mmCIF file of C-alpha atoms in Angstrom:
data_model
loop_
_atom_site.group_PDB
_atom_site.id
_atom_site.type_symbol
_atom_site.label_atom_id
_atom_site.label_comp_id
_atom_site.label_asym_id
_atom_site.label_seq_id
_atom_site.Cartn_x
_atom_site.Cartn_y
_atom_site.Cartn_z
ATOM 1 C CA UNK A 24 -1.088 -12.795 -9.056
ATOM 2 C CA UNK A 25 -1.040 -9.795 -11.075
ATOM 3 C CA UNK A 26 1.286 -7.467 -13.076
ATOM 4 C CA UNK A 27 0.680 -4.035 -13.060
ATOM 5 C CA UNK A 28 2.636 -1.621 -15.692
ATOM 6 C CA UNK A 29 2.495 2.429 -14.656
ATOM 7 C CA UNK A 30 4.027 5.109 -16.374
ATOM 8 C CA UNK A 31 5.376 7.423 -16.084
ATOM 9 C CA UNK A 32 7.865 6.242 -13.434
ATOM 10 C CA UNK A 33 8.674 9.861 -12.303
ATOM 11 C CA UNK A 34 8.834 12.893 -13.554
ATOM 12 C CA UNK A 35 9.025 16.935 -12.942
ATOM 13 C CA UNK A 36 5.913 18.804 -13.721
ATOM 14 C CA UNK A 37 5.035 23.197 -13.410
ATOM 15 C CA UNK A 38 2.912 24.513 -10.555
ATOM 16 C CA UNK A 39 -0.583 24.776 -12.880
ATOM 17 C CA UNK A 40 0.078 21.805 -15.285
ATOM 18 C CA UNK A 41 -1.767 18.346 -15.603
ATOM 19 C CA UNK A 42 -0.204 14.866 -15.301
ATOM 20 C CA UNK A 43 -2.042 11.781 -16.503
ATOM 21 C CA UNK A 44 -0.336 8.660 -15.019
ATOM 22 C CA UNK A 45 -1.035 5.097 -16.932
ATOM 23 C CA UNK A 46 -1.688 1.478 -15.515
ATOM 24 C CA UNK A 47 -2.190 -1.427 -17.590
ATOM 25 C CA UNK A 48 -2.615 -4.823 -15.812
ATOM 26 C CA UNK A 49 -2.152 -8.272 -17.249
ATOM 27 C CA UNK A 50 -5.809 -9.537 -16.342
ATOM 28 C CA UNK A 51 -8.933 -8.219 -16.195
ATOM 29 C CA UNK A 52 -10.173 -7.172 -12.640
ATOM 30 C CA UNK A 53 -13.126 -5.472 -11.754
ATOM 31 C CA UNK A 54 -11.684 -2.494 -9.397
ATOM 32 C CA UNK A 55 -8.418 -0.780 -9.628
ATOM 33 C CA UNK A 56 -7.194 1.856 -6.433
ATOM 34 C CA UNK A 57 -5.197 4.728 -6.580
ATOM 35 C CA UNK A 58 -3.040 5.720 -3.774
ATOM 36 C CA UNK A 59 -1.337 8.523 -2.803
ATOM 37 C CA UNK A 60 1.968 8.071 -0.502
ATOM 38 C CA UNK A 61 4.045 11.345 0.963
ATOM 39 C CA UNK A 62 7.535 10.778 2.284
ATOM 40 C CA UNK A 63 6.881 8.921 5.837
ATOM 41 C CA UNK A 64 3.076 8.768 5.629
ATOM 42 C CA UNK A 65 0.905 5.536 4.497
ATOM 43 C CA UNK A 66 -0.644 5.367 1.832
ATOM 44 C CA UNK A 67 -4.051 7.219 1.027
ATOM 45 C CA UNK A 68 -6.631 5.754 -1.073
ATOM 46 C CA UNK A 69 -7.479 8.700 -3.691
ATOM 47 C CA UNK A 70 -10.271 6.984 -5.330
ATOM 48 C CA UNK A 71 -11.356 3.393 -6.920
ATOM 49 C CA UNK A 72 -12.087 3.249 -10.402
ATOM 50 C CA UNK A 73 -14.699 1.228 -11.367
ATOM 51 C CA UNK A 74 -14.971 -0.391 -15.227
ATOM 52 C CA UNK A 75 -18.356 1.492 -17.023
ATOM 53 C CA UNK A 76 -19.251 3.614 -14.042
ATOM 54 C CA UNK A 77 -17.416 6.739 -12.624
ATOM 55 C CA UNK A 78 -14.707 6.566 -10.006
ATOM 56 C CA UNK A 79 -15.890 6.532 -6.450
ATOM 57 C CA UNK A 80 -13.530 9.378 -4.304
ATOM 58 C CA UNK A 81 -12.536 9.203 -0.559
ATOM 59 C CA UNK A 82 -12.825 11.736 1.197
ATOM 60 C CA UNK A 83 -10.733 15.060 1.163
ATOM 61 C CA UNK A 84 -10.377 14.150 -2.748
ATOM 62 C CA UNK A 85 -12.098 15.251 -6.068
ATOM 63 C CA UNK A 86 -13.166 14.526 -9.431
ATOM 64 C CA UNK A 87 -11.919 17.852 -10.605
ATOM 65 C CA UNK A 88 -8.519 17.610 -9.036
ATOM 66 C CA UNK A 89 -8.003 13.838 -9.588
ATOM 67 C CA UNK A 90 -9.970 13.206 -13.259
ATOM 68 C CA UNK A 91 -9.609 9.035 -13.435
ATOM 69 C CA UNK A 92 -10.519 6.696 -16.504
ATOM 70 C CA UNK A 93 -11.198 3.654 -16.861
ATOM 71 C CA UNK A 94 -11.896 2.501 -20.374
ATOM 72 C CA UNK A 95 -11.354 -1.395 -20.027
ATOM 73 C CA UNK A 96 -11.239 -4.315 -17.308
ATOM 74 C CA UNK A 97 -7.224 -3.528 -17.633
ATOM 75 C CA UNK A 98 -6.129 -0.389 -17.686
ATOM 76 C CA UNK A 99 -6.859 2.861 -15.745
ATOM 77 C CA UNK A 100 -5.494 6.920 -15.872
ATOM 78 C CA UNK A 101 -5.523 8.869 -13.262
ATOM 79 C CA UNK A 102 -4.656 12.791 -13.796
ATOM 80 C CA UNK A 103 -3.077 15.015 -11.019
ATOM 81 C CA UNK A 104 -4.703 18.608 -12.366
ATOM 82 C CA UNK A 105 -3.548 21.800 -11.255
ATOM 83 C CA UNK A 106 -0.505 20.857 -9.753
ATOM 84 C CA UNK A 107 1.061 22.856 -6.705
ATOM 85 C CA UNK A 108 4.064 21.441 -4.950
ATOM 86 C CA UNK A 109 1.384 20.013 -2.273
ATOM 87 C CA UNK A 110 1.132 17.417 -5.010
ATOM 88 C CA UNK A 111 4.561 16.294 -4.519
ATOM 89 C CA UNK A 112 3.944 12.551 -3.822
ATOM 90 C CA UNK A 113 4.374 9.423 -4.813
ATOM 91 C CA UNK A 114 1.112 7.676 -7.110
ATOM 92 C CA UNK A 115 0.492 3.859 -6.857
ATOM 93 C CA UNK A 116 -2.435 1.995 -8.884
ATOM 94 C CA UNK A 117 -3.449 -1.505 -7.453
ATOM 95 C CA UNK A 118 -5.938 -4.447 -7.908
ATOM 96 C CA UNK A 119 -6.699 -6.810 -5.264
ATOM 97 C CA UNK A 120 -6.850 -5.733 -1.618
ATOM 98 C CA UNK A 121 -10.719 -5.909 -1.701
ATOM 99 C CA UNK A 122 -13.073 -8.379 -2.445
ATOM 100 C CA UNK A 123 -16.285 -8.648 -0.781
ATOM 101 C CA UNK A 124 -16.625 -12.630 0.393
ATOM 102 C CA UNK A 125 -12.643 -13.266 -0.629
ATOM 103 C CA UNK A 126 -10.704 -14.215 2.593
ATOM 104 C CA UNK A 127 -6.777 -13.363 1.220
ATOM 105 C CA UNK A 128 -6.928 -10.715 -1.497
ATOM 106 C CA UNK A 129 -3.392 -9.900 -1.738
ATOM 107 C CA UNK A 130 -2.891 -6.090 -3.078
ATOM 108 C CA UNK A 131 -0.459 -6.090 -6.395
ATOM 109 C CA UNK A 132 1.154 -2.639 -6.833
ATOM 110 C CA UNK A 133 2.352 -0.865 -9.943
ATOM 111 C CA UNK A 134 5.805 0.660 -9.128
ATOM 112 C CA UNK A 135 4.771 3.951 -8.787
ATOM 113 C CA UNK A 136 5.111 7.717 -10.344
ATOM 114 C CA UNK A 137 7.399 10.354 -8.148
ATOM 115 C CA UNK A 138 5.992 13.183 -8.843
ATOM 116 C CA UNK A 139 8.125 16.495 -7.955
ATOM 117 C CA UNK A 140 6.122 19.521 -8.695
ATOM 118 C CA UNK A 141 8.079 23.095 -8.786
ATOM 119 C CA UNK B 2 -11.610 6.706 13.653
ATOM 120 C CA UNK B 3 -9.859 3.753 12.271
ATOM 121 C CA UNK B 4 -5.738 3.866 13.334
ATOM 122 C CA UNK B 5 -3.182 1.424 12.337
ATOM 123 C CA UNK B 6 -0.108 2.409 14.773
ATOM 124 C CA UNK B 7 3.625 1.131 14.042
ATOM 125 C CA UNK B 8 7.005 2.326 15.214
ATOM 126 C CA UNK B 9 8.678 4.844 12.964
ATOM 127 C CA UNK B 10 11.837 3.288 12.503
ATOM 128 C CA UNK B 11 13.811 0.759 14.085
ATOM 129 C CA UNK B 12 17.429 -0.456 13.896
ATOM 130 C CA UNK B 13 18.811 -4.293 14.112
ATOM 131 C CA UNK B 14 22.231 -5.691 13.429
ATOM 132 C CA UNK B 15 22.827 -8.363 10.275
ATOM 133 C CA UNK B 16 22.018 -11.910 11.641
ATOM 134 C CA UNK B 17 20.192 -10.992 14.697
ATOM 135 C CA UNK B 18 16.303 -10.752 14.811
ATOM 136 C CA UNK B 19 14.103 -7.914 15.256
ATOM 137 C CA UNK B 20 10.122 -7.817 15.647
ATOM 138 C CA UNK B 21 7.867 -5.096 14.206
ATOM 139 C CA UNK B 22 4.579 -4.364 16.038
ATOM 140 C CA UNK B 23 1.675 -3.004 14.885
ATOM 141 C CA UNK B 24 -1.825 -2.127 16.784
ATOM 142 C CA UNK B 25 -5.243 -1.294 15.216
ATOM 143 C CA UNK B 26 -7.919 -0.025 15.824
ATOM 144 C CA UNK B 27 -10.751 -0.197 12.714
ATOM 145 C CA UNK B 28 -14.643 -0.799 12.100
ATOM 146 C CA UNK B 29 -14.455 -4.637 11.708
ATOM 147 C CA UNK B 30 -11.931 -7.222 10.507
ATOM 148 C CA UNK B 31 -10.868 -9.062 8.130
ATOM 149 C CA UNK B 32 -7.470 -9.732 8.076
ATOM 150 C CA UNK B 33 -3.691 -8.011 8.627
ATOM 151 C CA UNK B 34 -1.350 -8.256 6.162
ATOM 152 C CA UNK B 35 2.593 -7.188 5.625
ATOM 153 C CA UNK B 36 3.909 -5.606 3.357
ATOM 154 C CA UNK B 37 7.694 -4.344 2.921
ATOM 155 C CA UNK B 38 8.506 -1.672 0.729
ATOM 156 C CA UNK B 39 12.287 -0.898 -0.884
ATOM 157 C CA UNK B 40 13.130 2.865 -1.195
ATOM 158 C CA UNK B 41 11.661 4.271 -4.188
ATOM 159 C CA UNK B 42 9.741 1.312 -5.141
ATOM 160 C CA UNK B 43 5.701 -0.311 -4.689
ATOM 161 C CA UNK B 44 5.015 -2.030 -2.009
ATOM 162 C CA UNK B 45 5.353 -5.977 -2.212
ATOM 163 C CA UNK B 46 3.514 -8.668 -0.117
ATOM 164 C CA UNK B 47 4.990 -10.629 2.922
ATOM 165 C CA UNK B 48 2.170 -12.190 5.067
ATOM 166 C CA UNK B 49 -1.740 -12.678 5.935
ATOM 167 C CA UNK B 50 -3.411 -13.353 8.945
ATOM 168 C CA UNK B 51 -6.828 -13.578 9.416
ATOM 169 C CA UNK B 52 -6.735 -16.119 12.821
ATOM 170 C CA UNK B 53 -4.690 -15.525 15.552
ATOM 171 C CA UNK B 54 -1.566 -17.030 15.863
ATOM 172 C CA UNK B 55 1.967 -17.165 14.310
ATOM 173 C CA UNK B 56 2.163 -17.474 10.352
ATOM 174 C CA UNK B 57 5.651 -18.747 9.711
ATOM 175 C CA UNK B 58 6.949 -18.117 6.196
ATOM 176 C CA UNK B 59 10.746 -19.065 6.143
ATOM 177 C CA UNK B 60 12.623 -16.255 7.799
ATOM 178 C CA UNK B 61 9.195 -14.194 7.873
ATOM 179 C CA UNK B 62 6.799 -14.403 10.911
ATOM 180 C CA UNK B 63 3.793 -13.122 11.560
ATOM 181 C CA UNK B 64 1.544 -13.212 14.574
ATOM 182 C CA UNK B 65 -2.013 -12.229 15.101
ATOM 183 C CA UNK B 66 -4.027 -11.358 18.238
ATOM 184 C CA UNK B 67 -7.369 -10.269 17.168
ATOM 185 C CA UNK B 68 -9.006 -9.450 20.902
ATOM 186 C CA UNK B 69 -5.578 -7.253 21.474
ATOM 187 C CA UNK B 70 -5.805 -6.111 18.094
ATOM 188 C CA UNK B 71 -2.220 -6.587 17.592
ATOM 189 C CA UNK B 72 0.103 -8.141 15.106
ATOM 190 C CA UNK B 73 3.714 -8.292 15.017
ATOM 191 C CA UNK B 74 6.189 -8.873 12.170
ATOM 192 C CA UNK B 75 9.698 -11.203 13.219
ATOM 193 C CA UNK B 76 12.365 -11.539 10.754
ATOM 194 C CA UNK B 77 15.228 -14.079 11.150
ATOM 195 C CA UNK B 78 18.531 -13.920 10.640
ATOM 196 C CA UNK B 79 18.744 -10.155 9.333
ATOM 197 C CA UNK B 80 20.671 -9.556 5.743
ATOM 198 C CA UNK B 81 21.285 -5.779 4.782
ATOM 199 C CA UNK B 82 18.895 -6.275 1.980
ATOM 200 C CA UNK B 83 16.134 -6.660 5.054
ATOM 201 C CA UNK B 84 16.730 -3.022 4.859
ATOM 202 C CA UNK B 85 13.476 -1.096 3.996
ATOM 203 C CA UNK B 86 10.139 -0.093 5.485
ATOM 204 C CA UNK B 87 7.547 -2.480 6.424
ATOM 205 C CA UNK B 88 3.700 -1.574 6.326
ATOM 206 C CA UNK B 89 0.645 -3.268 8.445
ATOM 207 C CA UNK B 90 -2.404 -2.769 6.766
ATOM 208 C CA UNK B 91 -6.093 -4.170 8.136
ATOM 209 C CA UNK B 92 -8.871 -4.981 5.791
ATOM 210 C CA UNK B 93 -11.789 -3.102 7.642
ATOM 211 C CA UNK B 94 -15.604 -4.494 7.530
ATOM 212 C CA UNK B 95 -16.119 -3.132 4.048
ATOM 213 C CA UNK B 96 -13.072 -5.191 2.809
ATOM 214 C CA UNK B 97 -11.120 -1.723 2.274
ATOM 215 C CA UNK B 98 -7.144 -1.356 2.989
ATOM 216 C CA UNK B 99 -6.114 0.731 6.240
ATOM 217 C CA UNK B 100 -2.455 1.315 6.040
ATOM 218 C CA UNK B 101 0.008 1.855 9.019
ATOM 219 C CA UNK B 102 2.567 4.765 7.646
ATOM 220 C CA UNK B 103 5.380 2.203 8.173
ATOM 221 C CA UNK B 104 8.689 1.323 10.361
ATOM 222 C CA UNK B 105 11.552 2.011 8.582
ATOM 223 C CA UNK B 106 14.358 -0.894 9.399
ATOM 224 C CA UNK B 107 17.624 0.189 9.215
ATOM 225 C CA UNK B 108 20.079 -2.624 9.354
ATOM 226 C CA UNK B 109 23.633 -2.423 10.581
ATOM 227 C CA UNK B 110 26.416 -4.551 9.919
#
């Protein structure tokens, strides 16, 4: 199993600010997600951010709007730039969920940042 | 296009049972899992399945048909804090995470 810390648990932000949201797990893992989740909807792979190589972005999402780090095998930032209110969402890291040749790779969640832009 | 279908929301009474389905539709397989998710919090594992058949986890069930490409989720013996949404999510054939937007169980007393 795995622990995952992320901060900030919610917060407020202006139309035109940043927000850099933390996740520190308790082992080292190769990949870490980050998912987007609006009210109702499932959740949306943003990107995968990959230790000593840049993040790799789905589709519909970019580097400029979503700038992610990932300095160590354990902890990962992701930054929500430019905020409108379209960002309003809910921002989950993970590890597990995807292991090429694994047959049960559970997903572990962080418990999320609300984010409420006005 | 890869679709993970699941009722919105669904209401059951405390004690009874209720069964959550979910059908997919993705490029490849390799496995359906649960996961059940309290209001304002992450996501939090209930089940696998990877064969078909039932996966019976105390009051948690899960069943698999892989040629229908359908699972369903039974719970037993409802309690009110049952209450939340439940997500179906299929590992596609490049072992990536397709999530159903969840059925949100309402329980009653």
């Amino acid at each position: 199993s795995a622990v995952i810390s992320q901060k900030p648990s919610r917060d407020i932000c202006q139309r035109g600010t940043s927000l850099t949201i933390q996740c520190q797990v308790d082992s080292q893992v190769t990949m870490m997600f980050w998912y987007r989740q609006q009210p109702g909807q499932s959740l949306t792979l943003i990107a995968t951010a990959n230790q000593g190589s840049e993040a790799t972005y789905e589709s519909g999402f970019v580097i400029d709007k979503f700038p992610i780090s990932r300095p160590n095998l354990t902890f990962s930032t992701l930054t929500v730039s430019n905020m409108s209110p379209e960002d309003s969402s809910i921002y989950l890291c993970s590890v597990g969920g995807r292991s090429r040749g694994r047959t049960n790779t559970e997903a572990f969640f962080g418990q999320g940042t609300r984010l409420t832009v006005v | 296009g890869q679709n993970i279908d699941q009722p919105t929301e669904m209401t059951a009474t405390e004690g009874a049972i209720v069964q959550i389905n979910c059908t997919y539709q993705t490029s490849g397989f390799n496995g359906l899992f649960w996961y059940q998710q309290h209001a304002g919090e992450a996501p939090t594992f209930l089940s696998y399945n990877v064969l078909d058949g039932l996966e019976e986890k105390g009051r948690f069930s899960s069943f698999l048909s892989r040629s229908k490409g359908y699972s369903y989720l039974l719970l037993k013996e409802l309690q009110m804090k049952d209450s939340a949404s439940y997500l179906c999510a299929v590992m596609d054939s490049n072992y990536q995470l397709i999530w159903g937007a969840g059925t949100k169980l309402i329980i009653k007393p």
